[in-house]
Amino acid sequence: MNIPATPFPLVPYKLGLYPVVDSLQWVEKLLAVGVKTLQLRIKDLPDEQVEPAIVAAIKLGRDYQARLFINDYWKLAVKHQAYGIHLGQEDLDTADLLAIHQAGLRLGVSTHDDAELARAISVRPSYIALGHIFPTQTKAMPSAPQGLEELAHHIRQLNGHYPTVAIGGISLDRVPAVMACGVGSVAVVSAITLAADWQAATRQLMQLCPYQDDQDAQR
Ligand SMILES: Cc1ncc(COP(=O)(O)OP(=O)(O)O)c(N)n1
Ligand SMILES: Cc1ncsc1CCOP(=O)(O)O
Ligand SMILES: [Mg+2]
């Protein structure tokens, strides 16, 4: 892992509701209802198959002045100047962090435990994701869910130095308890994509998890 000499660019400390979706159509629908932070997470396709969706999503994100993170496909995100990239711990082994940093992209990093948190901090990313908090059907997870106590413990450890995002099994009714742990943002997949009324769910989630336009995370 090649660690840049300076931190990755800042993002707002409270990124607000952060939907994670697997298609350009979802990106477009969520931007249209006012989502300001989101991620395009397409898994395991060749670069040439995902490139058109990534290019179009980045343009939409710019048009709506939103923060669109690209999951995994860091080379395409750099090539097309995305707002940011999200990487997991395994992705950190292979991604060129210097190239991402030099291109000025924001970086979010996943963490599951104390060791992964320490590794993420060593990279000085733009935000740190913590999870999975609750059991999830969306992604096969090798470890047990962290739960709210562990989430609160990790947030205390970070001591306000990084924007934080909680992810994993977070349903609408669980958001208040997650926010009460002091997290800046809540990332959701199924709470939106499997909701009976996704627009109503998104609006309620945005209200519970407000975005605040500042960059006051102090490292
Ligand atoms: C906001 C956010 N947090 C965590 C993840 C998970 O990333 P990763 O561990 O790399 O797993 P995949 O999403 O790539 O399957 C995420 N995507 N977003
Ligand atoms: C991508 C990812 N990373 C950790 S949990 C997860 C899936 C979250 O999906 P859901 O909000 O449906 O539990
Ligand atoms: Mg990944």
PDB file of C-alpha atoms in Angstrom, residues 15-22 37-41 43 69 71-72 86-89 91 108-113 116-117 127-141 143-148 150-152 154-155 163-172 174-175 177-179 181-193 205 209:
ATOM      1  CA  LEU A  15     -22.540  13.600   4.505  1.00  0.00           C
ATOM      2  CA  GLY A  16     -26.237  12.938   5.157  1.00  0.00           C
ATOM      3  CA  LEU A  17     -28.176  10.047   3.688  1.00  0.00           C
ATOM      4  CA  TYR A  18     -25.840   7.984   1.493  1.00  0.00           C
ATOM      5  CA  PRO A  19     -27.683   5.525  -0.797  1.00  0.00           C
ATOM      6  CA  VAL A  20     -25.547   2.806  -2.397  1.00  0.00           C
ATOM      7  CA  VAL A  21     -27.062   1.609  -5.688  1.00  0.00           C
ATOM      8  CA  ASP A  22     -26.194  -0.717  -8.540  1.00  0.00           C
ATOM      9  CA  THR A  37     -24.384  11.892  -1.444  1.00  0.00           C
ATOM     10  CA  LEU A  38     -24.538   8.498  -3.164  1.00  0.00           C
ATOM     11  CA  GLN A  39     -22.488   5.614  -4.510  1.00  0.00           C
ATOM     12  CA  LEU A  40     -22.591   3.621  -7.731  1.00  0.00           C
ATOM     13  CA  ARG A  41     -21.766   0.040  -6.693  1.00  0.00           C
ATOM     14  CA  LYS A  43     -19.954  -5.566  -8.831  1.00  0.00           C
ATOM     15  CA  PHE A  69     -18.632   7.943  -5.123  1.00  0.00           C
ATOM     16  CA  ASN A  71     -17.202   1.732  -5.722  1.00  0.00           C
ATOM     17  CA  ASP A  72     -14.229  -0.468  -6.673  1.00  0.00           C
ATOM     18  CA  HIS A  86     -15.044   3.980  -2.141  1.00  0.00           C
ATOM     19  CA  LEU A  87     -12.594   1.163  -1.400  1.00  0.00           C
ATOM     20  CA  GLY A  88     -12.737  -1.826   0.945  1.00  0.00           C
ATOM     21  CA  GLN A  89      -9.742  -3.229   2.799  1.00  0.00           C
ATOM     22  CA  ASP A  91      -9.241  -3.010  -2.558  1.00  0.00           C
ATOM     23  CA  GLY A 108     -13.854   6.535   1.472  1.00  0.00           C
ATOM     24  CA  VAL A 109     -12.556   3.354   3.148  1.00  0.00           C
ATOM     25  CA  SER A 110     -14.534   0.451   4.690  1.00  0.00           C
ATOM     26  CA  THR A 111     -13.696  -0.857   8.156  1.00  0.00           C
ATOM     27  CA  HIS A 112     -15.022  -3.767  10.226  1.00  0.00           C
ATOM     28  CA  ASP A 113     -12.876  -3.812  13.370  1.00  0.00           C
ATOM     29  CA  GLU A 116      -9.075  -2.212   9.906  1.00  0.00           C
ATOM     30  CA  LEU A 117      -9.832   1.139  11.494  1.00  0.00           C
ATOM     31  CA  TYR A 127     -14.277   9.478   5.241  1.00  0.00           C
ATOM     32  CA  ILE A 128     -14.348   6.200   7.118  1.00  0.00           C
ATOM     33  CA  ALA A 129     -17.198   3.682   6.734  1.00  0.00           C
ATOM     34  CA  LEU A 130     -18.072   1.476   9.718  1.00  0.00           C
ATOM     35  CA  GLY A 131     -19.994  -1.752   9.337  1.00  0.00           C
ATOM     36  CA  HIS A 132     -21.785  -3.888   8.885  1.00  0.00           C
ATOM     37  CA  ILE A 133     -23.795  -2.684  11.865  1.00  0.00           C
ATOM     38  CA  PHE A 134     -26.740  -5.123  11.602  1.00  0.00           C
ATOM     39  CA  PRO A 135     -27.261  -8.373   9.668  1.00  0.00           C
ATOM     40  CA  THR A 136     -27.680  -7.685   5.958  1.00  0.00           C
ATOM     41  CA  GLN A 137     -29.046  -9.674   3.016  1.00  0.00           C
ATOM     42  CA  THR A 138     -27.335  -7.408   0.492  1.00  0.00           C
ATOM     43  CA  LYS A 139     -23.724  -8.541   0.848  1.00  0.00           C
ATOM     44  CA  ALA A 140     -22.210 -11.781   2.150  1.00  0.00           C
ATOM     45  CA  MET A 141     -20.221 -10.796   5.237  1.00  0.00           C
ATOM     46  CA  SER A 143     -17.714 -11.405  10.167  1.00  0.00           C
ATOM     47  CA  ALA A 144     -20.497 -10.803  12.714  1.00  0.00           C
ATOM     48  CA  PRO A 145     -22.397  -7.516  12.713  1.00  0.00           C
ATOM     49  CA  GLN A 146     -20.739  -4.821  14.858  1.00  0.00           C
ATOM     50  CA  GLY A 147     -23.891  -3.620  16.591  1.00  0.00           C
ATOM     51  CA  LEU A 148     -24.476  -0.163  17.998  1.00  0.00           C
ATOM     52  CA  GLU A 150     -19.122  -1.145  18.727  1.00  0.00           C
ATOM     53  CA  LEU A 151     -20.194   1.595  16.321  1.00  0.00           C
ATOM     54  CA  ALA A 152     -20.287   4.135  19.165  1.00  0.00           C
ATOM     55  CA  HIS A 154     -15.299   3.331  16.957  1.00  0.00           C
ATOM     56  CA  ILE A 155     -16.771   6.801  16.604  1.00  0.00           C
ATOM     57  CA  PRO A 163     -16.369  12.028   8.734  1.00  0.00           C
ATOM     58  CA  THR A 164     -18.047   8.680   9.408  1.00  0.00           C
ATOM     59  CA  VAL A 165     -20.584   6.547   7.523  1.00  0.00           C
ATOM     60  CA  ALA A 166     -22.460   3.617   9.086  1.00  0.00           C
ATOM     61  CA  ILE A 167     -23.563   0.792   6.774  1.00  0.00           C
ATOM     62  CA  GLY A 168     -25.219  -2.609   6.881  1.00  0.00           C
ATOM     63  CA  GLY A 169     -28.774  -3.635   7.700  1.00  0.00           C
ATOM     64  CA  ILE A 170     -29.868  -0.090   8.474  1.00  0.00           C
ATOM     65  CA  SER A 171     -33.626   0.151   8.040  1.00  0.00           C
ATOM     66  CA  LEU A 172     -35.679   3.308   8.434  1.00  0.00           C
ATOM     67  CA  ARG A 174     -33.080   1.804  13.012  1.00  0.00           C
ATOM     68  CA  VAL A 175     -31.733   5.150  11.741  1.00  0.00           C
ATOM     69  CA  ALA A 177     -30.448   4.750  17.087  1.00  0.00           C
ATOM     70  CA  VAL A 178     -27.593   4.702  14.541  1.00  0.00           C
ATOM     71  CA  MET A 179     -27.496   8.517  14.380  1.00  0.00           C
ATOM     72  CA  CYS A 181     -24.077   6.943  18.103  1.00  0.00           C
ATOM     73  CA  GLY A 182     -22.687  10.173  16.624  1.00  0.00           C
ATOM     74  CA  VAL A 183     -22.205   8.980  13.056  1.00  0.00           C
ATOM     75  CA  GLY A 184     -22.224  11.648  10.325  1.00  0.00           C
ATOM     76  CA  SER A 185     -23.941   9.616   7.641  1.00  0.00           C
ATOM     77  CA  VAL A 186     -25.964   6.466   7.067  1.00  0.00           C
ATOM     78  CA  ALA A 187     -25.421   4.344   3.945  1.00  0.00           C
ATOM     79  CA  VAL A 188     -28.313   2.136   2.839  1.00  0.00           C
ATOM     80  CA  VAL A 189     -29.138  -0.221   0.002  1.00  0.00           C
ATOM     81  CA  SER A 190     -32.319  -2.222   0.688  1.00  0.00           C
ATOM     82  CA  ALA A 191     -33.983   0.432   2.876  1.00  0.00           C
ATOM     83  CA  ILE A 192     -34.459   2.275  -0.421  1.00  0.00           C
ATOM     84  CA  THR A 193     -34.269  -0.278  -3.234  1.00  0.00           C
ATOM     85  CA  LEU A 205     -34.340   8.835   5.503  1.00  0.00           C
ATOM     86  CA  CYS A 209     -30.009  11.888   8.420  1.00  0.00           C
TER      87      CYS A 209
END
